[in-house]
Short mmCIF file of C-alpha atoms in Angstrom, two decimals:
data_model
loop_
_atom_site.label_atom_id
_atom_site.label_comp_id
_atom_site.label_asym_id
_atom_site.label_seq_id
_atom_site.Cartn_x
_atom_site.Cartn_y
_atom_site.Cartn_z
CA MET A 414 202.78 63.56 -10.77
CA ASN A 415 199.53 61.19 -10.09
CA ILE A 416 196.67 62.86 -7.96
CA SER A 417 197.73 60.45 -5.30
CA GLN A 418 200.41 61.54 -4.53
CA LEU A 419 199.16 65.61 -4.90
CA PHE A 420 196.54 64.95 -2.56
CA SER A 421 199.99 63.17 -0.13
CA LEU A 422 201.06 64.74 2.70
CA SER A 423 203.69 62.35 4.16
CA ASP A 424 207.45 63.18 4.53
CA LYS A 425 205.11 66.60 5.60
CA THR A 426 204.46 68.22 8.65
CA GLY A 427 201.92 70.45 9.44
CA LEU A 428 201.54 73.07 12.90
CA VAL A 429 197.70 73.61 13.53
CA THR A 430 197.23 76.75 15.97
CA GLY A 431 193.97 75.89 18.13
CA GLY A 432 193.52 71.97 16.77
CA ALA A 433 192.67 70.72 20.36
CA SER A 434 188.65 71.97 19.48
CA GLY A 435 186.16 72.47 16.82
CA ILE A 436 187.32 73.04 12.96
CA GLY A 437 190.85 72.97 13.10
CA TYR A 438 190.61 70.30 15.68
CA SER A 439 188.45 68.58 11.90
CA MET A 440 191.46 70.12 9.70
CA ALA A 441 193.99 68.29 12.16
CA GLU A 442 193.02 64.88 11.27
CA GLY A 443 192.35 66.45 7.37
CA LEU A 444 196.53 65.85 7.67
CA LEU A 445 196.60 63.90 9.28
CA GLU A 446 194.71 61.44 7.03
CA ALA A 447 196.63 62.18 4.14
CA GLY A 448 199.96 61.43 5.58
CA ALA A 449 201.11 64.27 7.63
CA LYS A 450 203.13 64.52 10.59
CA LEU A 451 201.43 66.52 13.12
CA ILE A 452 201.38 69.23 16.19
CA ILE A 453 198.64 71.09 18.04
CA CYS A 454 199.03 74.04 19.74
CA GLY A 455 196.29 75.72 21.50
CA ARG A 456 195.51 77.65 25.15
CA GLY A 457 195.35 73.95 26.67
CA ARG A 458 192.58 74.12 28.81
CA HIS A 459 191.06 71.80 30.69
CA GLY A 460 193.66 69.45 29.11
CA SER A 461 191.68 69.03 26.71
CA LEU A 462 195.35 69.84 24.32
CA GLU A 463 195.96 65.99 25.69
CA ALA A 464 192.86 64.26 25.13
CA ALA A 465 193.20 66.31 21.82
CA SER A 466 196.08 64.66 20.59
CA ASN A 467 195.47 61.18 22.11
CA LYS A 468 191.95 60.85 20.44
CA LEU A 469 195.01 61.94 16.60
CA GLY A 470 197.69 60.00 18.01
CA GLN A 471 194.86 57.02 16.97
CA ILE A 472 194.73 58.48 13.35
CA GLY A 473 199.16 58.80 12.89
CA PRO A 474 201.84 57.80 15.31
CA GLU A 475 203.21 61.35 15.15
CA VAL A 476 201.58 63.97 17.28
CA VAL A 477 202.85 66.76 19.75
CA GLY A 478 200.69 69.13 21.40
CA LEU A 479 202.19 72.26 22.62
CA ASN A 480 200.43 75.08 24.98
CA CYS A 481 200.88 78.57 23.30
CA ASP A 482 198.37 81.30 23.54
CA VAL A 483 199.48 82.47 19.51
CA SER A 484 198.77 85.76 20.90
CA SER A 485 202.03 85.86 22.61
CA GLU A 486 204.91 86.66 21.29
CA GLU A 487 206.97 85.25 24.01
CA ASN A 488 204.46 82.10 23.42
CA VAL A 489 205.35 81.89 19.43
CA LYS A 490 208.90 82.11 20.17
CA GLN A 491 208.93 79.26 22.11
CA LEU A 492 206.88 77.47 21.01
CA VAL A 493 209.24 77.32 17.55
CA LYS A 494 211.79 77.02 19.96
CA SER A 495 210.29 73.46 21.19
CA LEU A 496 209.72 72.52 17.97
CA ASN A 497 213.45 72.94 17.33
CA GLU A 498 215.24 71.08 20.42
CA MET A 499 212.34 68.25 19.17
CA SER A 500 213.80 68.32 15.39
CA ILE A 501 210.45 69.29 14.19
CA ASN A 502 210.34 71.04 10.95
CA ILE A 503 207.08 72.92 10.25
CA ASP A 504 205.95 72.62 6.23
CA ILE A 505 202.57 73.20 6.76
CA LEU A 506 201.13 75.58 9.26
CA VAL A 507 197.14 76.30 9.16
CA ASN A 508 196.09 79.40 11.76
CA ASN A 509 193.82 78.64 13.11
CA ALA A 510 192.70 79.64 16.64
CA GLY A 511 190.42 82.69 16.18
CA VAL A 512 187.71 84.10 18.57
CA SER A 513 184.85 85.95 19.06
CA TRP A 514 183.05 88.65 20.71
CA GLY A 515 179.73 90.04 19.99
CA HIS A 516 178.34 93.01 21.19
CA PRO A 517 176.79 96.08 19.70
CA THR A 518 179.29 98.31 18.02
CA GLU A 519 178.67 101.24 20.03
CA SER A 520 179.36 100.20 23.15
CA LEU A 521 181.54 96.99 22.86
CA THR A 522 184.34 97.45 24.83
CA LEU A 523 188.65 98.52 24.45
CA GLU A 524 189.14 94.96 26.09
CA LYS A 525 187.09 92.88 24.00
CA TRP A 526 188.43 94.52 20.97
CA LYS A 527 191.79 93.53 21.71
CA MET A 528 191.31 90.66 22.68
CA VAL A 529 190.30 89.56 19.45
CA ILE A 530 192.31 91.37 17.88
CA ASP A 531 195.11 90.64 18.91
CA ILE A 532 194.02 87.48 18.51
CA ASN A 533 192.82 86.47 15.59
CA LEU A 534 194.82 89.13 13.57
CA THR A 535 198.47 89.29 16.12
CA GLY A 536 198.40 86.30 16.80
CA THR A 537 198.83 84.97 12.67
CA PHE A 538 201.02 87.52 12.05
CA LEU A 539 203.05 86.20 14.54
CA MET A 540 203.35 82.28 14.00
CA CYS A 541 203.41 82.99 9.55
CA ARG A 542 206.48 85.25 11.34
CA GLU A 543 207.94 82.64 12.90
CA VAL A 544 207.40 79.98 10.60
CA ILE A 545 208.12 81.40 7.59
CA THR A 546 211.58 83.03 9.63
CA SER A 547 212.58 79.41 11.46
CA PHE A 548 211.93 77.11 9.52
CA MET A 549 210.83 77.91 5.48
CA LEU A 550 213.06 80.50 4.43
CA PRO A 551 215.71 78.90 5.92
CA ARG A 552 215.63 75.39 4.55
CA GLY A 553 215.24 76.82 1.33
CA THR A 554 212.29 73.93 0.74
CA GLY A 555 209.09 76.74 1.23
CA GLY A 556 205.85 75.66 2.47
CA SER A 557 202.19 76.13 2.78
CA ILE A 558 200.50 77.85 5.65
CA ILE A 559 196.57 77.88 5.69
CA ASN A 560 195.29 81.81 7.47
CA ILE A 561 191.61 80.92 8.44
CA SER A 562 190.03 84.19 7.34
CA SER A 563 185.94 84.37 7.40
CA VAL A 564 182.93 85.19 5.36
CA ALA A 565 182.84 87.88 8.13
CA GLY A 566 185.40 88.68 6.01
CA TYR A 567 183.14 89.81 3.58
CA LYS A 568 179.69 89.70 5.28
CA GLY A 569 179.58 92.56 7.72
CA GLY A 570 176.32 91.16 9.98
CA GLU A 571 172.96 92.29 12.34
CA TYR A 572 175.54 91.57 15.53
CA GLY A 573 177.56 93.50 16.80
CA VAL A 574 180.71 91.17 15.75
CA ALA A 575 183.20 94.34 14.52
CA ALA A 576 186.49 93.38 15.93
CA TYR A 577 185.70 89.91 14.42
CA ASN A 578 184.82 90.26 10.82
CA SER A 579 188.13 93.40 11.18
CA SER A 580 190.31 91.00 12.65
CA LYS A 581 189.39 88.04 9.19
CA ALA A 582 189.15 90.73 6.78
CA GLY A 583 192.59 91.49 7.62
CA VAL A 584 193.33 88.20 7.97
CA ILE A 585 192.59 87.92 3.74
CA GLY A 586 194.96 91.41 3.37
CA MET A 587 198.08 89.18 4.96
CA THR A 588 197.34 86.30 3.24
CA LYS A 589 197.71 88.64 0.24
CA GLN A 590 200.80 90.37 1.31
CA LEU A 591 202.04 87.67 2.31
CA ALA A 592 202.01 85.22 -0.80
CA ILE A 593 202.96 87.95 -2.45
CA GLU A 594 206.11 88.51 -0.55
CA TYR A 595 207.44 85.18 -0.05
CA ALA A 596 206.33 83.88 -3.77
CA SER A 597 209.61 83.42 -4.90
CA ASN A 598 210.65 81.80 -1.26
CA GLY A 599 208.74 78.64 -3.14
CA ILE A 600 205.74 80.02 0.08
CA ARG A 601 202.35 79.65 -0.66
CA VAL A 602 200.26 82.29 1.71
CA ASN A 603 195.54 81.07 1.43
CA ALA A 604 192.79 81.15 3.31
CA ILE A 605 189.97 79.29 4.13
CA ALA A 606 186.17 81.61 4.44
CA PRO A 607 184.44 79.08 5.99
CA SER A 608 180.31 79.87 7.17
CA TRP A 609 179.05 78.44 10.39
CA PHE A 610 180.23 75.65 11.34
CA PRO A 611 179.41 74.13 14.57
CA SER A 612 182.05 74.33 17.47
CA TYR A 613 182.75 75.61 20.71
CA MET A 614 182.79 79.77 19.39
CA SER A 615 180.31 79.89 17.49
CA ARG A 616 177.75 77.61 20.40
CA TYR A 617 175.03 80.24 20.93
CA PHE A 618 174.66 80.12 17.09
CA THR A 619 174.91 76.75 16.90
CA ASN A 620 173.54 74.34 19.18
CA GLU A 621 171.33 72.37 17.95
CA GLU A 622 168.02 74.15 20.57
CA SER A 623 169.12 77.87 19.59
CA PRO A 624 166.81 79.58 18.35
CA MET A 625 169.66 81.65 15.99
CA ARG A 626 170.60 77.96 14.36
CA LYS A 627 166.92 78.62 12.44
CA THR A 628 167.55 81.11 11.16
CA LEU A 629 171.22 80.08 10.07
CA GLU A 630 170.69 77.24 8.00
CA ASN A 631 167.92 79.23 6.68
CA GLN A 632 169.72 81.97 5.56
CA ASN A 633 172.55 79.57 3.44
CA PRO A 634 171.56 78.31 0.15
CA MET A 635 172.03 75.16 0.97
CA GLY A 636 169.77 75.24 4.42
CA ARG A 637 172.08 74.40 7.17
CA LEU A 638 175.64 74.51 9.14
CA GLY A 639 178.66 73.06 7.12
CA GLU A 640 180.47 69.83 8.81
CA PRO A 641 183.41 70.15 10.63
CA TRP A 642 184.43 67.37 7.93
CA GLU A 643 183.66 68.62 5.56
CA LEU A 644 186.77 71.98 5.98
CA LYS A 645 189.15 68.91 5.59
CA GLY A 646 189.31 68.10 2.01
CA VAL A 647 190.41 72.18 1.26
CA VAL A 648 192.28 72.15 3.91
CA VAL A 649 194.17 69.59 2.09
CA PHE A 650 194.48 71.16 -1.23
CA LEU A 651 195.69 73.84 0.22
CA ALA A 652 198.33 72.04 2.11
CA SER A 653 199.60 70.02 -0.26
CA ASN A 654 201.31 69.50 -3.94
CA ALA A 655 197.67 69.31 -5.24
CA SER A 656 197.66 73.73 -4.75
CA SER A 657 201.16 74.48 -5.54
CA TYR A 658 200.56 76.80 -8.62
CA ILE A 659 198.09 78.21 -6.14
CA THR A 660 198.89 81.49 -3.97
CA GLY A 661 197.06 84.55 -2.35
CA ALA A 662 193.41 82.70 -2.98
CA VAL A 663 190.67 83.00 -0.44
CA ILE A 664 188.40 80.08 -1.10
CA PRO A 665 185.32 79.97 0.58
CA VAL A 666 183.53 76.96 1.92
CA ASP A 667 179.57 77.90 2.82
CA GLY A 668 177.01 76.51 1.46
CA GLY A 669 177.15 79.50 -1.76
CA LEU A 670 176.13 81.58 1.10
CA MET A 671 178.97 84.38 -0.49
CA SER A 672 177.02 83.94 -4.29
CA GLN A 673 173.56 85.21 -3.15
CA MET B 61 164.12 116.10 -6.40
CA LYS B 62 167.26 117.72 -5.48
CA LYS B 63 168.88 119.32 -8.64
CA LEU B 64 171.67 116.63 -9.26
CA LEU B 65 175.13 118.94 -8.50
CA ASP B 66 173.02 120.13 -4.97
CA LEU B 67 173.14 116.78 -3.65
CA PHE B 68 176.65 116.79 -3.54
CA SER B 69 176.65 119.68 -1.15
CA LEU B 70 178.14 119.58 2.00
CA SER B 71 176.12 123.24 3.03
CA GLY B 72 176.16 123.58 6.85
CA LYS B 73 178.03 120.47 8.14
CA ALA B 74 179.60 119.71 10.65
CA ALA B 75 182.65 116.97 10.02
CA PHE B 76 185.71 116.27 12.09
CA VAL B 77 188.99 114.11 10.11
CA THR B 78 191.49 112.02 12.11
CA GLY B 79 194.61 112.60 11.07
CA GLY B 80 194.24 115.77 9.85
CA ALA B 81 196.94 118.31 10.64
CA LYS B 82 199.17 117.03 7.97
CA GLY B 83 199.23 114.20 4.94
CA LEU B 84 196.03 113.57 2.97
CA GLY B 85 194.54 115.02 6.16
CA THR B 86 194.95 118.94 4.87
CA CYS B 87 193.85 117.74 1.60
CA ILE B 88 190.13 116.13 2.81
CA ASN B 89 189.82 119.17 4.86
CA GLU B 90 189.62 121.98 2.51
CA GLY B 91 187.76 119.12 0.09
CA LEU B 92 185.33 119.72 2.98
CA LEU B 93 185.44 123.27 3.21
CA GLU B 94 185.12 123.99 -0.42
CA ALA B 95 182.64 121.40 -0.68
CA GLY B 96 180.37 123.96 1.90
CA VAL B 97 181.10 122.17 6.01
CA SER B 98 180.39 125.00 7.49
CA SER B 99 181.91 122.87 11.34
CA LEU B 100 185.70 121.66 10.45
CA PHE B 101 187.19 120.03 13.14
CA PHE B 102 190.34 117.64 13.01
CA CYS B 103 192.69 115.92 14.99
CA GLY B 104 196.37 115.07 15.17
CA ARG B 105 199.06 114.42 17.81
CA GLY B 106 200.47 117.75 16.80
CA ARG B 107 203.69 117.37 16.77
CA HIS B 108 206.26 121.05 15.32
CA GLY B 109 203.07 122.50 15.54
CA SER B 110 200.93 121.30 12.66
CA ILE B 111 198.00 121.88 14.02
CA GLU B 112 198.76 125.21 15.00
CA ASP B 113 199.41 125.45 11.34
CA GLU B 114 196.77 123.71 9.55
CA GLU B 115 194.06 125.34 11.83
CA LYS B 116 194.84 129.14 10.94
CA ARG B 117 195.88 127.75 7.16
CA LEU B 118 192.06 127.15 7.08
CA LYS B 119 190.63 129.30 8.48
CA GLU B 120 192.92 132.28 6.14
CA LYS B 121 191.30 130.12 3.29
CA PHE B 122 187.95 129.30 4.75
CA SER B 123 186.71 132.67 6.54
CA ASN B 124 183.31 131.59 7.16
CA ALA B 125 183.66 128.01 8.67
CA GLN B 126 185.09 127.10 12.30
CA ILE B 127 187.56 125.26 12.16
CA LYS B 128 189.50 123.79 14.60
CA GLY B 129 192.41 121.27 15.93
CA PHE B 130 192.67 119.32 18.18
CA ARG B 131 195.96 116.70 20.07
CA CYS B 132 195.06 113.78 20.82
CA ASP B 133 196.50 110.15 20.17
CA ILE B 134 193.42 107.85 18.66
CA SER B 135 195.07 104.85 19.58
CA ILE B 136 194.86 106.42 23.83
CA GLU B 137 190.62 106.02 24.81
CA GLU B 138 191.01 108.63 27.23
CA GLN B 139 192.53 110.76 25.06
CA VAL B 140 189.07 110.79 22.82
CA LYS B 141 186.87 110.58 25.32
CA GLU B 142 188.35 113.78 25.72
CA ILE B 143 188.29 115.27 22.04
CA VAL B 144 183.83 113.53 21.67
CA LYS B 145 183.76 116.00 26.09
CA GLU B 146 185.67 119.39 23.73
CA LEU B 147 183.50 118.28 20.93
CA LYS B 148 180.30 118.64 22.35
CA ASN B 149 180.80 122.73 23.42
CA PHE B 150 181.09 123.02 19.65
CA ILE B 151 178.66 121.35 18.34
CA LYS B 152 175.28 119.26 19.00
CA TYR B 153 176.29 116.75 15.98
CA LEU B 154 178.56 115.36 13.30
CA ASP B 155 176.97 114.67 10.05
CA ILE B 156 180.55 113.71 8.82
CA LEU B 157 183.41 110.73 10.80
CA ILE B 158 186.72 111.01 7.92
CA CYS B 159 189.07 108.08 9.60
CA ASN B 160 191.83 108.89 7.91
CA ALA B 161 195.26 108.81 10.78
CA GLY B 162 197.90 106.28 9.75
CA VAL B 163 200.80 105.62 10.15
CA THR B 164 203.38 102.78 8.53
CA TRP B 165 206.75 100.92 9.75
CA ALA B 166 207.65 98.80 5.68
CA ALA B 167 209.84 96.12 6.47
CA PRO B 168 210.28 92.38 5.10
CA THR B 169 207.69 91.17 6.98
CA SER B 170 210.79 88.24 8.38
CA GLU B 171 212.35 91.84 10.39
CA GLN B 172 209.14 92.58 11.17
CA THR B 173 209.06 92.84 15.45
CA MET B 174 206.04 93.26 17.22
CA GLN B 175 206.67 96.98 19.48
CA SER B 176 206.22 97.90 14.88
CA TRP B 177 203.12 95.85 14.21
CA SER B 178 201.52 96.67 17.56
CA LYS B 179 202.07 100.69 16.06
CA VAL B 180 200.03 100.37 12.89
CA ILE B 181 197.06 98.09 14.21
CA ASP B 182 196.96 100.39 17.07
CA THR B 183 197.37 104.08 15.69
CA ASN B 184 195.33 102.74 12.05
CA LEU B 185 193.08 99.58 13.40
CA THR B 186 191.81 100.09 16.61
CA GLY B 187 192.60 103.99 16.74
CA SER B 188 189.83 104.15 14.31
CA PHE B 189 187.65 101.46 16.51
CA LEU B 190 187.95 104.04 18.76
CA ILE B 191 187.22 106.81 17.41
CA ILE B 192 184.21 105.98 15.21
CA ARG B 193 182.74 103.67 18.45
CA ASP B 194 182.42 107.08 21.03
CA PHE B 195 182.16 110.10 17.73
CA SER B 196 178.55 107.35 17.38
CA ARG B 197 177.29 106.79 19.82
CA GLU B 198 177.70 110.43 20.79
CA LEU B 199 177.28 112.45 18.30
CA ILE B 200 176.20 110.64 14.94
CA LYS B 201 173.58 107.88 16.26
CA HIS B 202 171.06 110.43 16.90
CA ASN B 203 171.50 112.99 14.09
CA PRO B 204 168.16 113.60 12.74
CA ASN B 205 169.93 113.34 9.22
CA GLY B 206 171.66 110.56 9.68
CA GLY B 207 175.36 110.29 9.91
CA LYS B 208 178.27 109.17 7.26
CA ILE B 209 181.42 107.40 8.13
CA ILE B 210 184.45 107.65 5.91
CA LEU B 211 187.79 105.87 6.44
CA ILE B 212 191.02 105.73 4.62
CA SER B 213 191.87 102.14 3.62
CA SER B 214 194.31 101.11 0.64
CA LEU B 215 194.99 99.59 -1.94
CA LEU B 216 197.09 97.21 -0.63
CA ALA B 217 194.36 96.09 1.54
CA LEU B 218 193.38 94.15 -1.34
CA GLN B 219 197.02 93.69 -2.99
CA GLY B 220 200.53 92.30 -1.76
CA THR B 221 203.19 93.81 -2.90
CA ALA B 222 206.84 92.52 -3.21
CA THR B 223 208.74 95.75 -3.22
CA ILE B 224 207.60 98.12 -0.28
CA PRO B 225 206.36 94.91 2.31
CA GLN B 226 204.38 95.97 5.11
CA ILE B 227 202.33 93.98 6.45
CA GLY B 228 200.87 95.69 9.97
CA TYR B 229 199.64 98.63 8.25
CA THR B 230 197.96 96.15 4.32
CA ALA B 231 196.45 93.96 7.77
CA SER B 232 195.21 97.33 9.47
CA LYS B 233 194.06 98.64 5.77
CA ALA B 234 191.80 94.81 5.11
CA ALA B 235 190.72 95.65 8.19
CA LEU B 236 189.30 98.02 8.16
CA LEU B 237 187.45 97.00 4.91
CA GLY B 238 185.63 94.63 7.53
CA LEU B 239 185.08 97.00 9.89
CA THR B 240 183.42 99.30 6.75
CA ARG B 241 181.13 96.55 6.41
CA GLN B 242 180.37 95.80 9.71
CA LEU B 243 179.01 98.76 10.61
CA ALA B 244 177.70 99.30 7.03
CA VAL B 245 174.56 96.95 8.22
CA GLU B 246 174.95 96.85 11.45
CA TRP B 247 173.96 101.37 12.07
CA ALA B 248 172.29 100.95 8.75
CA PRO B 249 170.83 103.04 8.25
CA GLN B 250 171.25 105.60 10.03
CA ILE B 251 174.56 105.99 9.77
CA ARG B 252 175.76 104.77 6.48
CA VAL B 253 179.68 103.12 6.35
CA ASN B 254 181.85 103.48 3.25
CA SER B 255 185.61 103.17 1.93
CA ILE B 256 188.51 105.37 -0.20
CA VAL B 257 190.63 102.58 -0.96
CA PRO B 258 193.65 105.02 -2.71
CA SER B 259 197.50 103.95 -4.48
CA PHE B 260 199.80 106.51 -5.21
CA PHE B 261 199.00 109.85 -4.78
CA GLU B 262 201.25 112.98 -5.99
CA GLY B 263 200.63 116.41 -4.60
CA ILE B 264 200.07 115.40 -0.89
CA ASP B 265 201.88 114.73 1.72
CA SER B 266 201.85 110.74 1.87
CA MET B 267 204.07 108.13 2.21
CA ALA B 268 204.26 108.05 -1.94
CA LYS B 269 205.63 111.46 -2.00
CA MET B 270 209.03 109.50 -2.41
CA PHE B 271 208.39 107.57 -5.40
CA THR B 272 205.37 109.63 -7.06
CA THR B 273 207.37 113.48 -7.04
CA GLU B 274 209.23 114.16 -10.18
CA GLY B 275 212.88 113.44 -10.12
CA SER B 276 212.07 110.14 -8.51
CA PRO B 277 214.01 107.58 -10.51
CA VAL B 278 210.65 104.94 -10.33
CA ARG B 279 208.15 107.58 -10.57
CA GLU B 280 207.69 106.57 -14.83
CA ALA B 281 208.01 103.19 -14.20
CA LEU B 282 205.07 103.28 -11.69
CA LEU B 283 202.59 105.79 -14.48
CA GLU B 284 203.32 102.68 -16.20
CA MET B 285 202.31 100.15 -14.01
CA ILE B 286 198.59 102.53 -13.69
CA PRO B 287 196.63 101.90 -17.25
CA LEU B 288 194.93 105.21 -16.39
CA ARG B 289 199.14 106.97 -16.44
CA LYS B 290 198.56 109.47 -13.82
CA PHE B 291 198.95 109.28 -10.56
CA VAL B 292 196.12 109.97 -7.75
CA ASN B 293 195.67 113.94 -6.97
CA PRO B 294 194.47 115.83 -4.52
CA SER B 295 190.79 116.68 -5.85
CA ASP B 296 190.49 113.49 -6.77
CA LEU B 297 190.43 112.80 -3.30
CA LYS B 298 188.42 115.74 -2.79
CA ALA B 299 185.54 114.08 -4.95
CA ALA B 300 185.73 110.95 -3.46
CA ILE B 301 185.20 112.28 0.11
CA CYS B 302 182.59 114.73 -0.90
CA TYR B 303 180.38 112.38 -3.11
CA LEU B 304 180.62 109.45 -0.57
CA GLY B 305 180.08 112.14 2.58
CA SER B 306 177.54 113.56 0.66
CA GLU B 307 173.01 112.89 -0.23
CA ALA B 308 174.75 111.87 -3.91
CA SER B 309 176.32 108.32 -2.76
CA ALA B 310 172.65 108.44 -0.23
CA SER B 311 172.47 104.41 -1.42
CA ILE B 312 175.75 103.61 -0.72
CA THR B 313 177.06 101.75 2.01
CA GLY B 314 179.59 98.98 3.07
CA GLN B 315 181.22 99.69 0.26
CA TYR B 316 185.08 101.16 -0.51
CA LEU B 317 185.61 103.09 -3.48
CA VAL B 318 188.98 102.20 -4.85
CA LEU B 319 190.94 105.48 -6.60
CA ASP B 320 193.71 104.03 -8.75
CA GLY B 321 194.01 104.50 -12.42
CA GLY B 322 192.60 101.11 -12.82
CA ILE B 323 195.61 99.15 -11.50
CA SER B 324 194.01 96.75 -9.66
CA VAL B 325 191.87 96.09 -12.71
CA LYS B 326 194.95 94.97 -14.39
#
């Protein structure tokens, strides 16, 4: 296969959770630009889902935005039902939806802990289970699942982020388990571990005005934060046949942070 | 400077073990007491009188130590708070906390229900968080000698399995490694936090028992898979607990110690 065929996603359909904003939006853009049909889902607050779908629709013709809170089993089942009704098959699942809550662990409330675990960890489980059982297994043509973990899954931090770091480490474990469990079904499961990227979620740290931003830049071997477009290449690589022999891998996209 | 073997001593220390009424927990209880722990507390869900049985067993064997078992479902916040309150009647500080309580549910991921998933995540992950949060704040943080927290993870946190899939267990045990690293950094230098990553146990009432006991049809095949040709036994676990719970590991925090006979490096 020639190299542009290897990376091509034409004839594929990708679903990106949390695809309306932040790094999810960039990855959605990447899949579209590589030729995929695209579904984005999110909690759709403030009309963000519609705005994002319209904007992405200018890149590729087929973009569908669907409301879904991934931590709700009912929502996830409804999402899959809607996709089935529209005769949409999912070949690529990007589990990007995520939240964080910064607070010293000794006084982190159970409510905030659960909010993060439910979306980042349970949400990833529910999406994987439903997409595997509804699309990837019955069709027998396999698929590619890309879980968004974080360098926080590998490293601790001085700020209290116990729930976030636990959830992201959990996602790494789950990635390896699903990779092994479904390798013989042609379903590949990999993860991306980004470091700091500017987004709504990380705004307190990454905004231009944030006093923390300089520190984060200085801590990074490349001396800067990641830019959202820098996740496009890796997500297309993992989604496409270019990575057909890769499963269970976790790829850091971190300016070298994990290696120092 | 302390003599080498003194570094491993837990003499006079107070320790608490979750899931201490059965399985790995009873082995950990014993190890701590053998290493000199003078106040040993544990909790369990206490079905079939297991808490009383374990308390009695330990008291007979270690008559000089203060030993008490509590009934607690660690996934319920109020019950954890209650344990902390009760414990304060016995000790001012805790030196060693072992988060061992865990449950699992084995089934292909496609067949795992929200109920099976939540049960495992709530106990193994959220339960550990609740215990660690409240114990650290109330009983460990101000300990002038510092404290040690040890989380029991699993080899499944590091590598997947096609034969006995248990996605919730895997996710929770992998998440505990993330929690270990986060707390190690956040709570240094007062508290050291490490994990133990065991594989197949022999001679301990764990889930692996059905595979590793003499006469099991897969025992030999499993042994073939393990470079050291042995399963993890009780003294291996006791030694690891003693190492990570004592001054012998004074410069180690945020790590996991793998007890797997070499499986993960093969």
